[in-house]
XYZ file of C-alpha atoms in Angstrom:
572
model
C 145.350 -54.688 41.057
C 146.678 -52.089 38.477
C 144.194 -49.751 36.975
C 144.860 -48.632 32.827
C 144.670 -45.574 31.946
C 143.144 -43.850 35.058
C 140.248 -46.410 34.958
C 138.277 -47.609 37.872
C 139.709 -50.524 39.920
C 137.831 -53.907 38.642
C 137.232 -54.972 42.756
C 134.674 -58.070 41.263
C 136.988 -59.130 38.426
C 134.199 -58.680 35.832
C 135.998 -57.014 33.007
C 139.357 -59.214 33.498
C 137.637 -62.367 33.505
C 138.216 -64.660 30.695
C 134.295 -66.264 29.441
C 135.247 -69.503 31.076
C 135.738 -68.252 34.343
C 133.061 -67.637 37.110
C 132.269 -63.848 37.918
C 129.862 -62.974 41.308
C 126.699 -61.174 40.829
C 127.137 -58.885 43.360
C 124.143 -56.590 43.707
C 123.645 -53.517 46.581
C 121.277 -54.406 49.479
C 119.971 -50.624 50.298
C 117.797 -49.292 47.165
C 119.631 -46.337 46.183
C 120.667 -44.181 43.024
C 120.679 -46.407 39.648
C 119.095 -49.381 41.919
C 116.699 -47.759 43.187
C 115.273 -46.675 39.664
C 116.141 -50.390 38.442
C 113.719 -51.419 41.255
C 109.829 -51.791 40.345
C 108.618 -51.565 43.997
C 110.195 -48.100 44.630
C 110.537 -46.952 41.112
C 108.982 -43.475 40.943
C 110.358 -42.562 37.412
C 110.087 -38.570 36.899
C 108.005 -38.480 40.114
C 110.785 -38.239 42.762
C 111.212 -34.825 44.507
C 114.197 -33.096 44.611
C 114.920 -33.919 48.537
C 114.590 -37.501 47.234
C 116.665 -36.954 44.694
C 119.269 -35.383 46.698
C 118.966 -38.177 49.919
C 118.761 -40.867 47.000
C 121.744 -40.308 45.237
C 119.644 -39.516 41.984
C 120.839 -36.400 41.049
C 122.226 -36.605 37.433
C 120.315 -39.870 36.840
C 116.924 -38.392 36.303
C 116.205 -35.195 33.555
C 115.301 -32.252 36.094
C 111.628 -32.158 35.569
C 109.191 -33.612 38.371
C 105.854 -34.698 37.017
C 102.682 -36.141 39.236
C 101.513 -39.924 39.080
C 98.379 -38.587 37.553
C 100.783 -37.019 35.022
C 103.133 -40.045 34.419
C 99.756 -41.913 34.132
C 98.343 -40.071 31.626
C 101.070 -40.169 29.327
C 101.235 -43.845 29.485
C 97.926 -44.474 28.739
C 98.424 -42.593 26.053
C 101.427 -44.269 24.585
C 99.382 -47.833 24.967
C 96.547 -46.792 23.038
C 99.000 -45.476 20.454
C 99.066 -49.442 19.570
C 96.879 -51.468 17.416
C 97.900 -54.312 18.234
C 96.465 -55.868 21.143
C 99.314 -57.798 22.243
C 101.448 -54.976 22.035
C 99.952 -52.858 24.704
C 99.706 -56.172 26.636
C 103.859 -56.100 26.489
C 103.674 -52.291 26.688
C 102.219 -52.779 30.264
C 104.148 -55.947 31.820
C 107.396 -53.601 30.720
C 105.592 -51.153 32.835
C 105.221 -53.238 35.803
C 108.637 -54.528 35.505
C 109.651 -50.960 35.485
C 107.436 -49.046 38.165
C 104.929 -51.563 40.374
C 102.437 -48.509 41.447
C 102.214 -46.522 38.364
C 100.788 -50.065 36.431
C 98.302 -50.292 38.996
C 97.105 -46.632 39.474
C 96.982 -46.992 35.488
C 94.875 -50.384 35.596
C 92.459 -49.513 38.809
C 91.622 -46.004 36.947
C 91.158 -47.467 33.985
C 90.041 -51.109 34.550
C 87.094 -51.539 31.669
C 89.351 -50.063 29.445
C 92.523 -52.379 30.340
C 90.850 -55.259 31.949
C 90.697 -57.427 28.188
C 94.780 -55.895 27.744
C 95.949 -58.063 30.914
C 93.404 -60.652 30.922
C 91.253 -62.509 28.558
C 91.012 -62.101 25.805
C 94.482 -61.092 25.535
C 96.419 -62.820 27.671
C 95.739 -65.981 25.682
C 97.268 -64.545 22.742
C 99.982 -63.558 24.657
C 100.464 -66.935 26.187
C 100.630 -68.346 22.704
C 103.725 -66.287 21.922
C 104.806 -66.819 25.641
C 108.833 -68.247 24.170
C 108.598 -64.697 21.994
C 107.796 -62.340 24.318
C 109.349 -63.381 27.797
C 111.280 -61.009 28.725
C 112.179 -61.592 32.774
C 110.738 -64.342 35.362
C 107.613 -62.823 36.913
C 106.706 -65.713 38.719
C 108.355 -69.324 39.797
C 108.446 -72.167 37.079
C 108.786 -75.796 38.818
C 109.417 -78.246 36.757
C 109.909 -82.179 36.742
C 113.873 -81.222 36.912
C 113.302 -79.496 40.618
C 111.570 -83.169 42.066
C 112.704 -83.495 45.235
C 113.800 -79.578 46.225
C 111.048 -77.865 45.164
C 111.094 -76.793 48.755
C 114.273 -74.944 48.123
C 112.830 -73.476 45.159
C 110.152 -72.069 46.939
C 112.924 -70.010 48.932
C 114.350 -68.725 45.993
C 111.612 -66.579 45.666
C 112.305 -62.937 47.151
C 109.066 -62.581 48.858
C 108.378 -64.477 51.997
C 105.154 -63.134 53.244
C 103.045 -64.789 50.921
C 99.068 -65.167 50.940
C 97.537 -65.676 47.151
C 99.296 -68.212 45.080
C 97.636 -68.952 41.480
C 99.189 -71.833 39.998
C 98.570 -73.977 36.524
C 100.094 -76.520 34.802
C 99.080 -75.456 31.374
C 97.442 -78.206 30.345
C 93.916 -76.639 29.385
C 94.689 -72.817 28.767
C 91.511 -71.176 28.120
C 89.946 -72.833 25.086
C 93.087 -72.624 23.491
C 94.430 -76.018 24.512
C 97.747 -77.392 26.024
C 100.645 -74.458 26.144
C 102.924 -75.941 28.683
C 105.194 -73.422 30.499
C 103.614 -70.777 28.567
C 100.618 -70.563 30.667
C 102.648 -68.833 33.128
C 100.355 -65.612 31.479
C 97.382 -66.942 33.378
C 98.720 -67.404 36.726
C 100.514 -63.679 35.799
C 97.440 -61.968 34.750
C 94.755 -63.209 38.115
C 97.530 -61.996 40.658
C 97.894 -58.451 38.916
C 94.180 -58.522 39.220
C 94.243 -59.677 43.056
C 96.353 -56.257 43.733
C 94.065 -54.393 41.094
C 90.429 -55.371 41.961
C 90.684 -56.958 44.927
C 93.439 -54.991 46.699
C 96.039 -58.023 47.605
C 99.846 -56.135 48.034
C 101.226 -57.603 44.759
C 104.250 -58.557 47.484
C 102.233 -60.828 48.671
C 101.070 -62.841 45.440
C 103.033 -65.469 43.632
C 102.814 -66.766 40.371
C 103.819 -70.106 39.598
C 103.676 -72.947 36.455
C 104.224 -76.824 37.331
C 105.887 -77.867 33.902
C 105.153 -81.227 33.954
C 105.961 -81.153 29.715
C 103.866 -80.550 26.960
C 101.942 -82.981 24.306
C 101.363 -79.962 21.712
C 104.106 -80.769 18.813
C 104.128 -77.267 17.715
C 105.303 -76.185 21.198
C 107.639 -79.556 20.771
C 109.505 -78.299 17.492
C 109.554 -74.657 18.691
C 112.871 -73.428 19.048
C 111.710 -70.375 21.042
C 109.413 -72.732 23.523
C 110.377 -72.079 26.986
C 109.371 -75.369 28.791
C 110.895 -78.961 29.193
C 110.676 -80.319 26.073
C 109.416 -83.540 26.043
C 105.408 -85.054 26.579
C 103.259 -84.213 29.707
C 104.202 -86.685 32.525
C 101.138 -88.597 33.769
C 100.322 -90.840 37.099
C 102.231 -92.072 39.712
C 104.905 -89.272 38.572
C 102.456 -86.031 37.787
C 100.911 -87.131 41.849
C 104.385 -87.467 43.235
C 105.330 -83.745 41.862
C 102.158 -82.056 42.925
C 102.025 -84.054 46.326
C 105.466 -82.253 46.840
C 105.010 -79.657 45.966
C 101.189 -79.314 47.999
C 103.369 -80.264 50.875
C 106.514 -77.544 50.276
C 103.892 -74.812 49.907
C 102.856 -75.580 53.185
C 105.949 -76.323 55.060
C 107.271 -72.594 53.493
C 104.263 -70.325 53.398
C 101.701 -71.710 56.527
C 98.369 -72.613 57.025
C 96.626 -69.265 55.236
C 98.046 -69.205 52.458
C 95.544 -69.260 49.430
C 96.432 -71.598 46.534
C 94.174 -70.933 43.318
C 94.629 -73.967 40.810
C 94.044 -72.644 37.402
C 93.545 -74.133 33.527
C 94.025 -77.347 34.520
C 92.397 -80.071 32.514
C 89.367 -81.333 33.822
C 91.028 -85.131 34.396
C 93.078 -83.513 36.702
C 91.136 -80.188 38.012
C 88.281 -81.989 39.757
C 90.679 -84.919 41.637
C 92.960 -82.543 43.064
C 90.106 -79.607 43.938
C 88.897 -82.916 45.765
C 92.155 -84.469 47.255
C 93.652 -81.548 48.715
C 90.167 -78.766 49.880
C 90.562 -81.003 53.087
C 94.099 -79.994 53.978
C 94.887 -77.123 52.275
C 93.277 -73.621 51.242
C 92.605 -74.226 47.403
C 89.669 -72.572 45.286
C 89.626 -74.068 41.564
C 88.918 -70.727 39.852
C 87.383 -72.297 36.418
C 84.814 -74.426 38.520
C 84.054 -72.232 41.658
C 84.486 -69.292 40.214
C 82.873 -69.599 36.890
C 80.027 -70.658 38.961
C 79.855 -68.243 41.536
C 79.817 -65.516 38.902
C 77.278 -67.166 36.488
C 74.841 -68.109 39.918
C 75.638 -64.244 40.611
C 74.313 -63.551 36.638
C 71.272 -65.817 37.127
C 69.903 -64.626 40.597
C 70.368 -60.814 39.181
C 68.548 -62.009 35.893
C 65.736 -62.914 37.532
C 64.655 -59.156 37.963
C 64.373 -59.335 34.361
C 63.132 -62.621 33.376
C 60.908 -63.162 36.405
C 59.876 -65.935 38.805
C 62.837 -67.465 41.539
C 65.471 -69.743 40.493
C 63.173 -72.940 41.339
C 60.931 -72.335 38.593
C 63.351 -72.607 35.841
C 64.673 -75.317 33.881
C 68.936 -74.861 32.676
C 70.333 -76.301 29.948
C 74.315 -75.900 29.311
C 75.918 -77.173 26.648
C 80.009 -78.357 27.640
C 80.028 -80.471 30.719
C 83.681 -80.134 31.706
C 84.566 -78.188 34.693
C 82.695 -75.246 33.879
C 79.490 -76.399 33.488
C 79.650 -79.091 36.137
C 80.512 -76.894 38.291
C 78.207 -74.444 37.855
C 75.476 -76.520 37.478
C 76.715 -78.138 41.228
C 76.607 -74.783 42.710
C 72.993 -73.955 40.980
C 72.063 -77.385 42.248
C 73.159 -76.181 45.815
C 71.509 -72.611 45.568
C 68.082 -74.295 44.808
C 68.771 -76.987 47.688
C 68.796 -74.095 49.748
C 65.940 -72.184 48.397
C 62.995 -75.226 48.161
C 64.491 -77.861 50.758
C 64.298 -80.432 48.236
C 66.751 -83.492 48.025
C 69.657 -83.062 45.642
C 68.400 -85.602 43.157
C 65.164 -83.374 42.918
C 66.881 -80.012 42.433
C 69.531 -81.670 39.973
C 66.433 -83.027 37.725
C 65.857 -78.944 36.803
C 69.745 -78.881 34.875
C 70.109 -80.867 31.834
C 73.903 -81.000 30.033
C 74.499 -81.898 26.666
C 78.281 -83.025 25.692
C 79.929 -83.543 22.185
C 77.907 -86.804 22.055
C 74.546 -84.958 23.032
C 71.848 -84.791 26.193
C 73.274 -86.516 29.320
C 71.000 -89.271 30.115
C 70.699 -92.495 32.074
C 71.587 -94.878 29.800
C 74.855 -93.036 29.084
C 76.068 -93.739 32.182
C 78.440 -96.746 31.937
C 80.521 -94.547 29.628
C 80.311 -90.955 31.244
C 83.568 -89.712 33.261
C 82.816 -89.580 36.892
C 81.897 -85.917 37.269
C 79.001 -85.913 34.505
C 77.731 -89.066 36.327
C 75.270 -86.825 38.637
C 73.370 -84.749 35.652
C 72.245 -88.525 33.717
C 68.465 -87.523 33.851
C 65.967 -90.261 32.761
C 65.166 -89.455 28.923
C 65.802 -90.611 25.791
C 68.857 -90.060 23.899
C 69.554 -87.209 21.769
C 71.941 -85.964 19.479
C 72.326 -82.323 19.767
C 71.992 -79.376 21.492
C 68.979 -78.227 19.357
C 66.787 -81.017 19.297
C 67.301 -80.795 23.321
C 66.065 -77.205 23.543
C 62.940 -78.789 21.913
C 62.473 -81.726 24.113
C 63.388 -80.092 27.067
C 62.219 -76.633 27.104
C 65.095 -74.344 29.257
C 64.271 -71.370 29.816
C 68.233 -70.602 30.931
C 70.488 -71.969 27.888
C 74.804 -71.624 29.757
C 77.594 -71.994 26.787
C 81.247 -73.338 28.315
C 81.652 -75.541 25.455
C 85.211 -73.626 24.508
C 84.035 -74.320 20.639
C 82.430 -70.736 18.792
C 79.617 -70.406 16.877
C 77.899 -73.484 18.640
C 74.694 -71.256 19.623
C 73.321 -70.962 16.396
C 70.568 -68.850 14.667
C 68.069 -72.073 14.802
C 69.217 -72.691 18.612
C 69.040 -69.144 19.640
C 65.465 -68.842 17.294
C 64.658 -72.127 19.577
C 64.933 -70.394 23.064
C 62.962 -67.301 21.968
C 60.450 -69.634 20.572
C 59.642 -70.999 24.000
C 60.451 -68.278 26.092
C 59.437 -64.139 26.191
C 63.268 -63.505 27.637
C 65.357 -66.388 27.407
C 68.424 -65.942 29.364
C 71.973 -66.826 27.496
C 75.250 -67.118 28.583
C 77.876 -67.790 25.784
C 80.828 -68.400 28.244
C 83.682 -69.467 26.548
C 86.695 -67.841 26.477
C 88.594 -66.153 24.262
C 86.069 -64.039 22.102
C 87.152 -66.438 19.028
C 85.897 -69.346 21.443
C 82.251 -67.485 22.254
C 79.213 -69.467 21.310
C 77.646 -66.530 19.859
C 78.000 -63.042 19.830
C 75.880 -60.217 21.329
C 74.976 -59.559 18.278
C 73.475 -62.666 17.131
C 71.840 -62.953 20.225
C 70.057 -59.877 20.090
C 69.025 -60.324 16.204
C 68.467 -63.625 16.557
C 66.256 -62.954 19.094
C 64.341 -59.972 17.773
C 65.943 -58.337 20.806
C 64.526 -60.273 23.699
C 67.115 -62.194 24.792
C 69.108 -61.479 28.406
C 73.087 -62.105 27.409
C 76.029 -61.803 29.017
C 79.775 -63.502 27.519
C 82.794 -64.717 28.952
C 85.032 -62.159 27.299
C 83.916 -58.915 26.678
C 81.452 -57.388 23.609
C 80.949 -54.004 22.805
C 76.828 -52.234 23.147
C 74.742 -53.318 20.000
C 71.878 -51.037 18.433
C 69.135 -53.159 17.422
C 65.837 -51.515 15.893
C 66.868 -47.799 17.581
C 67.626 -49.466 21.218
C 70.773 -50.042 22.949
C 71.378 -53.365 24.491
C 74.465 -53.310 26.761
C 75.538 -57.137 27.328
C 76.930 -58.619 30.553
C 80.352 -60.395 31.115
C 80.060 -62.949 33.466
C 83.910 -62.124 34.418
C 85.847 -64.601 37.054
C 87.210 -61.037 37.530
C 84.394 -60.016 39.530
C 84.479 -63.066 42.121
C 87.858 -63.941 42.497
C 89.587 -61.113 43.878
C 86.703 -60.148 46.356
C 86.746 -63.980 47.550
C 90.770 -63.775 47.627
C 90.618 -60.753 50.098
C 87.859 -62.371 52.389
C 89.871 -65.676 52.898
C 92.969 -63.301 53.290
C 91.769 -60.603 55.892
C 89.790 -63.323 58.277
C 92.607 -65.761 57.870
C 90.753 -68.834 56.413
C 92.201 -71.946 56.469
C 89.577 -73.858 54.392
C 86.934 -73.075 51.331
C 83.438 -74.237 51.501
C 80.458 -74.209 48.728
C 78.541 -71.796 51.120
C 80.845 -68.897 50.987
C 80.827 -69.252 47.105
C 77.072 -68.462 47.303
C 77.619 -65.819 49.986
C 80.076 -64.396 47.059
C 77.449 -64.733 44.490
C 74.735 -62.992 46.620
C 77.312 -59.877 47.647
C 77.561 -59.827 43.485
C 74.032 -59.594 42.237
C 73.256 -57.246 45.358
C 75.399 -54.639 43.726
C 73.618 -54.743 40.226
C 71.327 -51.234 40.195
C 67.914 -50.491 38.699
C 69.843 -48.285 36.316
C 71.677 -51.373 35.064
C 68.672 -53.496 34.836
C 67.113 -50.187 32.405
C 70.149 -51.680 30.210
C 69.527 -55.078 30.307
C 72.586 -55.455 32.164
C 72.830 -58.617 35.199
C 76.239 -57.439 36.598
C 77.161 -54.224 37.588
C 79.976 -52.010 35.600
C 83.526 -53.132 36.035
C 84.193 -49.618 36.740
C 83.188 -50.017 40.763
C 84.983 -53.499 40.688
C 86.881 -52.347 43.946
C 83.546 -51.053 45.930
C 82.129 -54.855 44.152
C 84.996 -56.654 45.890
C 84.779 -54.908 49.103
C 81.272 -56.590 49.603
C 82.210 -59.756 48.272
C 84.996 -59.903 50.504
C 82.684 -58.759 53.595
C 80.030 -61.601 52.530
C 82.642 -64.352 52.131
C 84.933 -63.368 55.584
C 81.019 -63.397 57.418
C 80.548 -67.071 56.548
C 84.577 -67.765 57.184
C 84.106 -66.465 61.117
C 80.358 -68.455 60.924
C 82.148 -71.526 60.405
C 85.185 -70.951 62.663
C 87.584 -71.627 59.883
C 89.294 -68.072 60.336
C 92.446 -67.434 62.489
C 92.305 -63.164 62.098
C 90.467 -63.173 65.720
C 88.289 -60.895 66.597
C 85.983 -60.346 64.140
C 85.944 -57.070 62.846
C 82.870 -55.251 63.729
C 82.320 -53.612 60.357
C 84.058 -56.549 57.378
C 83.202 -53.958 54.393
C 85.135 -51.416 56.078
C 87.280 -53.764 57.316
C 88.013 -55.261 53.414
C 88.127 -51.372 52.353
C 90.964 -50.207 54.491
C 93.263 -53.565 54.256
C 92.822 -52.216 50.350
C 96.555 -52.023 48.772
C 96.960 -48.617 47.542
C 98.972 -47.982 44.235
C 99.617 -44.120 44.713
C 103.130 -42.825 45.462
C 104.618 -43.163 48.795
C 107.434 -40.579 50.349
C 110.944 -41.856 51.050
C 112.832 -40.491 54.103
């Protein structure tokens, strides 16, 4: 072919082509010069050395300064906290790790309290609201009820193949913010970059993925900039069909080990399949395990504070959807444990209260199956306050996902009866929190123990400082990730959930307690998940379910060094 005017030969046909006809994305296979920068896994930016640079092919494509990581890092914290706007430093950093893999996690391990909320909740459910607005590139796989049938071939489209952590949601229950369909592709996002952050997972080695089974929200329906099927959620024989598939693909593709996280999915749906597949597959339901593994965590550490063991206290939570049942199952187990009662007995000390108020026996033809267990005998009542009354808790546990349901009379209530009542306003986003730290502290003339679900700042109250606690997934799931990982699980059980919970509320200091504080500072979350990881791979070899044979002698060194580390490498 001719070239015009001393131009370079057009070998693909690109520039010839007329818009109806087909073009070939060709792409290089060897990461070099302009690809290489294009590339987020070797990306250095400014950082690559002039030998690099020459062996590379990047000379000319770079300006000839050379600046550190710690350098790079510093200016780009910088730049995000140049924004107000929360959801624009949430955009500021995916562009970053679409742009250079290791500098966003050297800049979110160093800096993890301070950008924790920016790529998780609260954020991220903002962010997954405005999903259609912002998306700029796939980070993760979307299957939807268009890929029935070869969703085994659209596993394989995914560039990785060594994968071990899969998160995956359907969208239907997205925090408390409701059904966002394809958009909830931020949640699945936001736990993997925290499995390479906090718990050390090679982000190679994660995969994000969405089951867009539709969506029954109209605004998502009439919005032109929605990025999922468009029509309502499928249900039944169909939704089973899909997820049996695609259960089964996973397998076939990735093995045996591989760690499948189900995430925000709506409690008709969360508890059956955490049920149906635990037998067959490695799957951990992060809002019911791991919500209660780090809220059992929050109550065994409390009880420095409040005093007495776990056996001589009475919970009350008010929300009994997967949250609270499943923390209240895991609490139930804990005391089982501890006092060698029968689970009936041990059940009898957790009361739940619904939308229709207290749980009890004579609700029990209309309860869904999962609140069936907590139906104590009493007598019907309405509301969350005049069961604090009846009932007496001393432990009152908000995952309700409706805010400003722990009010001044309730929280007045609990310090009535008790000299440190305990309370945990779960719900997530901030908007969603039953109360505030705040309020709890006021309320309580400053003798309440709280701790949130999304993060409050320190409140002064009468010349003291109360620092509250967030009872963050963040601090279980990672650690509990690596453990299943680096001994090669093949199956979850309850115990290693309390082995996790343990390994958390051993790492909570006197110094913290001085604070009022019942989980230790995000800022050690890596030396946090090293022991969680230890505790959980220790019950994973006691059980035989792990495949990584032999047992390492030392597991917290073991979970330490297997640590993925986001600083620079050296290219030949």
């Amino acid at each position: 072919m001719s070239t015009v005017n001393g131009g370079v030969e057009d070998v693909y046909g690109e520039d010839h082509a007329t818009v109806d006809q087909f073009v070939t994305p060709w792409s290089l296979s060897v990461a070099s010069g302009y690809s290489l920068l294009r590339d987020p896994h070797f990306n250095k930016g400014l950082a690559f050395t002039e030998k690099e640079r020459e062996a590379h092919y990047l000379s000319g494509l770079l300006p000839p300064a050379i600046i550190s990581q710690e350098l790079q890092e510093r200016r780009m914290l910088d730049s995000i906290r140049q924004y107000q706007v929360p959801l624009q430093k949430y955009v500021a950093m995916m562009d970053l790790e679409e742009r250079n893999e290791r500098l966003f996690y050297k800049l979110l391990i160093d800096n993890v309290e301070e950008l924790l909320p920016v790529v998780y909740t609260p954020t991220v459910g903002e962010a997954c609201q405005k999903y259609g607005s912002i998306f700029r590139r796939p980070q993760g796989l979307f299957i939807s009820l268009k890929e029935k049938g070869k969703i085994l071939e659209v596993l394989r489209n995914w560039p990785e193949k060594s994968i071990q952590v899969i998160v995956v949601t359907d969208g239907e229950r997205i925090l408390g913010l409701g059904d966002l369909g394809a958009q909830g592709m931020g949640i699945p996002v936001g736990k993997l970059a925290l499995y390479t952050a906090l718990g050390g997972v090679r982000p190679s080695a994660c995969l994000p993925i969405t089951i867009d089974v539709g969506t029954n929200t109209e605004k998502l329906l009439n919005d032109e900039f929605y990025i999922g099927l468009k029509q309502r959620r499928a249900t039944g024989k169909e939704y089973d069909e899909l997820l049996d598939e695609f259960m089964t693909a996973l397998k076939q593709n990735y093995g045996e080990k591989v760690l499948i996280q189900f995430e925000d999915f709506a409690n008709h749906n969360a508890f059956r399949l955490l049920s149906k597949y635990k037998n067959t597959h490695l799957v951990f339901n992060d809002d019911i395990q791991g919500t209660a593994s780090v809220v059992l965590a929050g109550v065994v550490s409390s009880l420095k504070l409040i005093g007495g063991t776990l056996a001589d206290h009475t919970f009350m939570f008010l929300g009994a959807g997967e949250a609270g049942t499943g923390i209240a199952e895991l609490i139930a187990l804990e005391l089982l444990k501890e006092t060698k009662a029968t689970v009936e007995e041990t059940r009898k000390k957790i009361w739940l209260v619904d939308s229709k108020g207290l749980i009890v026996d004579s609700r029990k033809n209309s309860l869904q199956e999962f609140k069936k267990p907590w139906a104590h005998a009493h007598q019907p009542l309405p509301d969350l306050l005049s069961a604090i009354k009846a009932i007496k808790p001393t432990i009152l546990i908000g995952t309700s996902g409706h805010g400003k349901t722990f009010t001044k009379e309730v929280v007045e209530a609990m310090a009535a009866i008790n000299e440190k009542p305990l309370i945990l306003a779960l719900s997530n986003p901030t908007s969603q929190s039953e109360c505030t730290a705040e309020e709890a502290y006021t309320w309580s003339e400053g003798r309440a123990i709280f701790a949130s679900g999304s993060p409050f700042d320190p409140v002064e109250y009468k010349g003291k400082t109360f620092v509250p606690g967030q009872a963050n997934n963040a601090y279980i799931f990672p650690g509990f990730g690596l453990g299943l990982v680096m001994s090669g699980a093949i199956r979850v059980r309850d115990d290693m959930l309390l082995a996790a919970s343990k390994a958390l509320a051993g790492q909570v200091t006197q110094e913290n307690y001085d604070r009022g504080m019942i989980y230790p500072p995000l800022s050690i979350i890596r030396k946090i998940s090293a022991h969680i990881a230890a505790a959980v791979a220790a019950k994973v070899y006691e059980f035989g379910l792990a495949t990584r044979l032999p047992r390492p002698a030392d597991l917290v060194k073991c979970a330490e060094s297997s640590m993925y580390s986001p600083i620079y490498r050296s290219y030949r």
